[in-house]
PDB file of C-alpha atoms and ligand atoms in Angstrom:
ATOM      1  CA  UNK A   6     -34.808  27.478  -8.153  1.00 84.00           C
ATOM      2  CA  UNK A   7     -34.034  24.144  -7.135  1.00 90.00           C
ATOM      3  CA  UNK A   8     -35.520  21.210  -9.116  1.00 93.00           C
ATOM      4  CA  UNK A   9     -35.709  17.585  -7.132  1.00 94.00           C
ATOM      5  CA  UNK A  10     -34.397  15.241 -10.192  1.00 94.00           C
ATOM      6  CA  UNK A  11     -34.092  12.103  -7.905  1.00 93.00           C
ATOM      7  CA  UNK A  12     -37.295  10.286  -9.652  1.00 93.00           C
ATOM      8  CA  UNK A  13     -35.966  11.449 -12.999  1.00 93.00           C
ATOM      9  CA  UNK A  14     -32.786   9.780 -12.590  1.00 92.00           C
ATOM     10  CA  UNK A  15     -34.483   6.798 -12.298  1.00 93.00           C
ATOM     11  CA  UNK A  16     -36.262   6.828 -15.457  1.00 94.00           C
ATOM     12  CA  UNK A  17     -34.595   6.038 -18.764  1.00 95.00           C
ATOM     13  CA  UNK A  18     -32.515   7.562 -20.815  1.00 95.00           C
ATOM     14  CA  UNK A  19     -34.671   9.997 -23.194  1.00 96.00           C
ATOM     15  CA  UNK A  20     -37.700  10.740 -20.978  1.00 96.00           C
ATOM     16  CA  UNK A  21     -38.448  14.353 -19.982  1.00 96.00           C
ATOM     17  CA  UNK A  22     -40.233  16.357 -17.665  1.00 95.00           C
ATOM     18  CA  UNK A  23     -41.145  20.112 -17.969  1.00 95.00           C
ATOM     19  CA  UNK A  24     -41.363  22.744 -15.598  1.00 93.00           C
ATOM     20  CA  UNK A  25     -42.949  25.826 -15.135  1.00 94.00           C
ATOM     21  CA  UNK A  26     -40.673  28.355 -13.108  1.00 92.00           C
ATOM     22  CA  UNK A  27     -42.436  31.542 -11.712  1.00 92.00           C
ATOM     23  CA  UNK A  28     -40.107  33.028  -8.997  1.00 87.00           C
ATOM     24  CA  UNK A  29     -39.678  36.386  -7.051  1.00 84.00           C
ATOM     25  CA  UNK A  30     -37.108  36.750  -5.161  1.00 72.00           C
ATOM     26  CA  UNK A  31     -34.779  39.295  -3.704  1.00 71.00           C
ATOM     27  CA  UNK A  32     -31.269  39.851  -4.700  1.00 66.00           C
ATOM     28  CA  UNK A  33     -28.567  40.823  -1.989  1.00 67.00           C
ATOM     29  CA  UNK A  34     -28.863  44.309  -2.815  1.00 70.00           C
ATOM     30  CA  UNK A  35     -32.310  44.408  -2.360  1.00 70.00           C
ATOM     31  CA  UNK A  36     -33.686  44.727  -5.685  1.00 69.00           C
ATOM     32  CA  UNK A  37     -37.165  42.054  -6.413  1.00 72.00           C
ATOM     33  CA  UNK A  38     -35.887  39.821  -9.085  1.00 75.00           C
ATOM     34  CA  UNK A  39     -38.769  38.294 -11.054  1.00 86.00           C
ATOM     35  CA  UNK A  40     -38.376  34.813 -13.678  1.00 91.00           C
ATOM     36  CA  UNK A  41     -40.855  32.900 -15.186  1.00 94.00           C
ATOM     37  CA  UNK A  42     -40.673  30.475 -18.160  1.00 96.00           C
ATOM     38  CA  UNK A  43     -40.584  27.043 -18.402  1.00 96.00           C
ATOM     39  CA  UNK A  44     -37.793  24.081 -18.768  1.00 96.00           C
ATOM     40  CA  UNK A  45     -37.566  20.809 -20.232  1.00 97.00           C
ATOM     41  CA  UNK A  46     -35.585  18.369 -18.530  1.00 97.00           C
ATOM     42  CA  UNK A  47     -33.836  15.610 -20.303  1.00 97.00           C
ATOM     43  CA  UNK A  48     -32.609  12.151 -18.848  1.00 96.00           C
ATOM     44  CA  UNK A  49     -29.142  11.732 -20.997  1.00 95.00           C
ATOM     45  CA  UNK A  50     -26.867   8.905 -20.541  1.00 92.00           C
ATOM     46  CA  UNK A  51     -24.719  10.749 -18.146  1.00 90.00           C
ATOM     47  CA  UNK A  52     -27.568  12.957 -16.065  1.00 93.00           C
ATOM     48  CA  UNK A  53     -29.700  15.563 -16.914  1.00 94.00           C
ATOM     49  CA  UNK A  54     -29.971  17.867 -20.111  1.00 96.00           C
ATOM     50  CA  UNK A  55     -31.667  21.296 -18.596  1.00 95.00           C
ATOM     51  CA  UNK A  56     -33.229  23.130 -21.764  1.00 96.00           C
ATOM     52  CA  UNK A  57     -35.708  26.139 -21.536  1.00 96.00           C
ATOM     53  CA  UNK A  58     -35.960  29.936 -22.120  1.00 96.00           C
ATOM     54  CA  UNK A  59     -36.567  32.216 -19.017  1.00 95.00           C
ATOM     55  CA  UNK A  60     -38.092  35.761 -18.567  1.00 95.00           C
ATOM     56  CA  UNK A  61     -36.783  37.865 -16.026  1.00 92.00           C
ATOM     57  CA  UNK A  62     -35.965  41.671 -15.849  1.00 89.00           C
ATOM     58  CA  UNK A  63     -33.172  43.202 -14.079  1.00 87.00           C
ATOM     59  CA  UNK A  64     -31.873  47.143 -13.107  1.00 87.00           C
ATOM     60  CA  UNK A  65     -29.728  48.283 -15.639  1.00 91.00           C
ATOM     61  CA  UNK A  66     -28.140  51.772 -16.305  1.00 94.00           C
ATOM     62  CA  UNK A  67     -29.076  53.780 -19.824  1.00 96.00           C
ATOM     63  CA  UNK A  68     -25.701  54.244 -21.630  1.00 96.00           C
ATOM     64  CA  UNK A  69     -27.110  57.314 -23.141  1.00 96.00           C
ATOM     65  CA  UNK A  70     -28.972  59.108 -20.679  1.00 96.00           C
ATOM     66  CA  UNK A  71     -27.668  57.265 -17.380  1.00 95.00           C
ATOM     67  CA  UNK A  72     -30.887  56.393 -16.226  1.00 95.00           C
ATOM     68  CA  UNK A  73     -31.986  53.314 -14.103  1.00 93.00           C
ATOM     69  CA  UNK A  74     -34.079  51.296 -16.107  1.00 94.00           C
ATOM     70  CA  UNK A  75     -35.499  47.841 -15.864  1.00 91.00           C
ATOM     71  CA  UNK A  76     -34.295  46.055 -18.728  1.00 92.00           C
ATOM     72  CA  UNK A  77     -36.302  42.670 -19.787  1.00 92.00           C
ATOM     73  CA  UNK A  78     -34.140  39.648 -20.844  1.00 94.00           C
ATOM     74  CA  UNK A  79     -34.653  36.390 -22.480  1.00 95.00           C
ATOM     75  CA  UNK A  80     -32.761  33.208 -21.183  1.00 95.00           C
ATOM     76  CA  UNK A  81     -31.954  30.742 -23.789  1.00 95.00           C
ATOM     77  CA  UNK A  82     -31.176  28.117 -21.145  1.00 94.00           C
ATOM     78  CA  UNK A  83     -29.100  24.796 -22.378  1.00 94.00           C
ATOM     79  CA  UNK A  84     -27.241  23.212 -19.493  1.00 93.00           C
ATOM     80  CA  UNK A  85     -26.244  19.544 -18.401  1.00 93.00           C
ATOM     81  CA  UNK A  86     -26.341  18.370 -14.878  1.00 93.00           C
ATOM     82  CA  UNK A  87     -23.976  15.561 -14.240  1.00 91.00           C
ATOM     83  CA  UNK A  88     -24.203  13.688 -10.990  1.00 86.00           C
ATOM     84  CA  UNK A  89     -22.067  13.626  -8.077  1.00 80.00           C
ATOM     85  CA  UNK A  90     -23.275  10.465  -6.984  1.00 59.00           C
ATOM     86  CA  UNK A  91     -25.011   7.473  -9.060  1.00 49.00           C
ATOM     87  CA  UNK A  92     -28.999   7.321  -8.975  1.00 49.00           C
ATOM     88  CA  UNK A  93     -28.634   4.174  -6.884  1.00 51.00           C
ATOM     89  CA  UNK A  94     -28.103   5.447  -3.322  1.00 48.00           C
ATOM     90  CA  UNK A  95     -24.888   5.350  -2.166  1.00 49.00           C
ATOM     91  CA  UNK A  96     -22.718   4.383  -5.542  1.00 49.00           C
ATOM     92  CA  UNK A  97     -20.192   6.689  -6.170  1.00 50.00           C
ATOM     93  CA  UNK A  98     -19.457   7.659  -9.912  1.00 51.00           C
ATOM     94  CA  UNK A  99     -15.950   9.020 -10.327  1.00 49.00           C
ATOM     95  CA  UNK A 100     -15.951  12.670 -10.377  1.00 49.00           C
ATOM     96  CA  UNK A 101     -14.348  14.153 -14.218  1.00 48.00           C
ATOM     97  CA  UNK A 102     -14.195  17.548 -12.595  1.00 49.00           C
ATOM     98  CA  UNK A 103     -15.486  18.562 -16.359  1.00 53.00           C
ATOM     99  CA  UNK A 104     -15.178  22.336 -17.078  1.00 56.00           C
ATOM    100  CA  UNK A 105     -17.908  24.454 -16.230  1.00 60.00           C
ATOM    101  CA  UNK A 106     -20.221  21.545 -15.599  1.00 71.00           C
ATOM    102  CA  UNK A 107     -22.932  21.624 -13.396  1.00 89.00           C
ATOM    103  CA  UNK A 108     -24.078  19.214 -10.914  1.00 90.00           C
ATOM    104  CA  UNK A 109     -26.639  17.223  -9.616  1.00 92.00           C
ATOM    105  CA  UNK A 110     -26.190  17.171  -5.794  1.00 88.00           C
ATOM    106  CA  UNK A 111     -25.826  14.284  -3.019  1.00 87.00           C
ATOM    107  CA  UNK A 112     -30.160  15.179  -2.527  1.00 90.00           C
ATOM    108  CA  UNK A 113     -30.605  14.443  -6.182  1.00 92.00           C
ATOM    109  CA  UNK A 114     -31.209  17.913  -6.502  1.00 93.00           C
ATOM    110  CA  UNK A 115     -30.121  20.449  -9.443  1.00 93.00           C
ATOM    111  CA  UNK A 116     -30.279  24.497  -8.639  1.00 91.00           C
ATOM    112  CA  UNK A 117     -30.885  26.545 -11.466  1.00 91.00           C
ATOM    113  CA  UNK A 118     -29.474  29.525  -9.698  1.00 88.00           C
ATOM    114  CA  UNK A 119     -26.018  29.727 -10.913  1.00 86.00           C
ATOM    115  CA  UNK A 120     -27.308  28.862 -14.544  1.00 90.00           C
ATOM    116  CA  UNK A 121     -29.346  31.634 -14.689  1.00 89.00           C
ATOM    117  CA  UNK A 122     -26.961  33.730 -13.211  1.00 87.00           C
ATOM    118  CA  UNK A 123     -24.202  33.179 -15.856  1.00 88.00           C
ATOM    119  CA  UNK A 124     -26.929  33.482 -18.692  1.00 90.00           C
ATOM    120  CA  UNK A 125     -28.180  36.629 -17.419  1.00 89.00           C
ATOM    121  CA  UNK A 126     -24.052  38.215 -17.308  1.00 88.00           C
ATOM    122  CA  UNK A 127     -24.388  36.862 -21.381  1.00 90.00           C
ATOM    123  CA  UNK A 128     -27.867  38.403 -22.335  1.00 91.00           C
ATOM    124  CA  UNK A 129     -26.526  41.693 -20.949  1.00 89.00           C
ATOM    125  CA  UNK A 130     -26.611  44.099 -23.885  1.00 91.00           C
ATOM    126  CA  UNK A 131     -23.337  45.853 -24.345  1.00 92.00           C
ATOM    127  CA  UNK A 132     -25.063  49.396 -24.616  1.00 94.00           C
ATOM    128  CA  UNK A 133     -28.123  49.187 -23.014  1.00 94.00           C
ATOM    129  CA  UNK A 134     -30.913  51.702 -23.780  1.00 95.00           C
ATOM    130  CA  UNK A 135     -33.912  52.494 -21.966  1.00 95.00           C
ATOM    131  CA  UNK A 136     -36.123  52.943 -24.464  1.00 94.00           C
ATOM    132  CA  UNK A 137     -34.694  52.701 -28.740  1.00 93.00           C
ATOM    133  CA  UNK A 138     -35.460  56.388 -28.977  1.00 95.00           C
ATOM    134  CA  UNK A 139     -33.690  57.973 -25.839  1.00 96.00           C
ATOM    135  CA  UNK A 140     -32.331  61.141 -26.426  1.00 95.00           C
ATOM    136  CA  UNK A 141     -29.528  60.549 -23.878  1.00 96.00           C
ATOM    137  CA  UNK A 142     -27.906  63.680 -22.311  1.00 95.00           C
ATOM    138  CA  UNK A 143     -26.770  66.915 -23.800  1.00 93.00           C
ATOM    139  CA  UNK A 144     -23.032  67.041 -24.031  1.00 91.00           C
ATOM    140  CA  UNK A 145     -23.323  70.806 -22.954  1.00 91.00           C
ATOM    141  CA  UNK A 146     -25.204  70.937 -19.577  1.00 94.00           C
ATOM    142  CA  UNK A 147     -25.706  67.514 -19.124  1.00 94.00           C
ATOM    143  CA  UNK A 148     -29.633  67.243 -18.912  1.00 94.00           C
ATOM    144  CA  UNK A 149     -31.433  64.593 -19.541  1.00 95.00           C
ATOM    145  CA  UNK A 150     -33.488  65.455 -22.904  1.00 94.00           C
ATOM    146  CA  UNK A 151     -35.652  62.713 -22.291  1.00 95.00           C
ATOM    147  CA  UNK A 152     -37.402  65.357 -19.645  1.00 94.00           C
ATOM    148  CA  UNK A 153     -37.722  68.089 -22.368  1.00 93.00           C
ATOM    149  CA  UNK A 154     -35.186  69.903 -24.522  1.00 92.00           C
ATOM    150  CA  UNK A 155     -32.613  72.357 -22.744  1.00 91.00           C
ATOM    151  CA  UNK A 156     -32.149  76.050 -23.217  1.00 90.00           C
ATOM    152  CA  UNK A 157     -28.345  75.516 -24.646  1.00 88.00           C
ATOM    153  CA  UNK A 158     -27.333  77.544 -27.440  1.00 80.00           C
ATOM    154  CA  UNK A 159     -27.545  75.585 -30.966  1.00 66.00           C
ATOM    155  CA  UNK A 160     -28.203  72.174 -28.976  1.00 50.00           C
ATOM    156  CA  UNK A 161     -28.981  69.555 -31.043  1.00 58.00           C
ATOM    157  CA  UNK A 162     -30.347  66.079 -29.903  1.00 60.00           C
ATOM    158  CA  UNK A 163     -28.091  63.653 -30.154  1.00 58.00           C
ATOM    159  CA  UNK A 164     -29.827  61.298 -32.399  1.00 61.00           C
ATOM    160  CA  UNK A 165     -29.813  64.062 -35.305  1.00 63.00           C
ATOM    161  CA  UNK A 166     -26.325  65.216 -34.559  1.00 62.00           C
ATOM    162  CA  UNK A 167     -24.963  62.586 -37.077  1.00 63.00           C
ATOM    163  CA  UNK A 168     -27.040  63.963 -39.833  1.00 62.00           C
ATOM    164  CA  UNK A 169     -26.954  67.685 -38.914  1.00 58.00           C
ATOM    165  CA  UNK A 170     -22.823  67.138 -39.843  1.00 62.00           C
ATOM    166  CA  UNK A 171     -23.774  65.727 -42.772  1.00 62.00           C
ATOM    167  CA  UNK A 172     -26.628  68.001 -44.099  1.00 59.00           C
ATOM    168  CA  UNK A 173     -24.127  71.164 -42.657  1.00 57.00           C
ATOM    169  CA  UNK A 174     -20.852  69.368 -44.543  1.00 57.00           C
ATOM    170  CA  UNK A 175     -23.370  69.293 -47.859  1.00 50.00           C
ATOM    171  CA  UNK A 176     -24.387  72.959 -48.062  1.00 48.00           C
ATOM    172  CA  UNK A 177     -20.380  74.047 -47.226  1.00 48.00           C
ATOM    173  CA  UNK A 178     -19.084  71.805 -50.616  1.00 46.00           C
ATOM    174  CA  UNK A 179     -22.245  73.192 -52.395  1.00 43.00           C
TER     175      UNK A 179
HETATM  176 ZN1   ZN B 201     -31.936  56.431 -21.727  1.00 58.09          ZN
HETATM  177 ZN1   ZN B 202     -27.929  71.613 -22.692  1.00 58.09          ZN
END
């Protein structure tokens, strides 16, 4: 994902250029890794202001049932790219080191990589579910009741257990 800006730079300050991304790649663990949107690129005063929301979908892990899953995410992307080196070849802007900037390279080149990277660790849903009504596992023998429901005793799907205490804690008072 790697986005020549070189022309860009040379325009002024407040003209933009969009691009459509549709990638497939592989990850290091092997695992196709699909994004597709589209960005708006921004020439600021100081570089390039990368806007744009991405589509992509990546192998997570059910936190009720503990199944792999491919769980879709949308990438609110809003990122500047400050340059290394001035748009004139060879002039050397002094380098603020800002914090968690990101930078145009010597090529006049920005990589959208590592910004979709970090965005991707902060879409990450804390509890991720496979689908909103998994059933998740039973606490007793540990099947998944997506698959059917188990032959435990008195087993009650997870989902209901909250209101079975409830509706059980009723008819004791009563
Ligand atoms: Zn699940
Ligand atoms: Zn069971």
């Amino acid at each position: 994902m790697i986005i020549d800006v070189s022309q860009q730079l040379k325009q002024p300050i407040g003209s933009t250029r969009r691009y459509s991304i549709n990638e497939t790649s592989n990850s290091p663990d092997g695992e196709e890794f699909s994004i597709y949107g589209e960005v708006s690129l921004l020439r600021t005063d100081r570089g390039i202001l990368m806007t744009g929301i991405l589509n992509t979908r990546i192998k997570a892990v059910c936190s009720r049932c503990l199944g792999d899953f491919d769980q879709p995410l949308t990438l609110k992307l809003e990122e500047e790219f400050l340059p290394v080196v001035g748009p004139s070849i060879g002039t050397s802007l002094p380098w603020s080191g800002e914090d968690g900037a990101f930078v145009i390279d010597e090529n006049q080149e920005i990589d959208l990589g590592e910004v979709v990277r970090q965005c991707t660790l902060l879409a990450l849903p804390m509890k991720p579910l496979c689908r909103g009504d998994c059933a998740g596992l039973c606490p007793s023998c540990g099947r998944n009741l997506n698959l059917g429901p188990c032959s435990c005793p008195g087993a009650v799907d997870p989902r209901f257990a909250e209101l079975a205490k409830l509706v059980l804690g009723e008819e004791r008072t009563a």
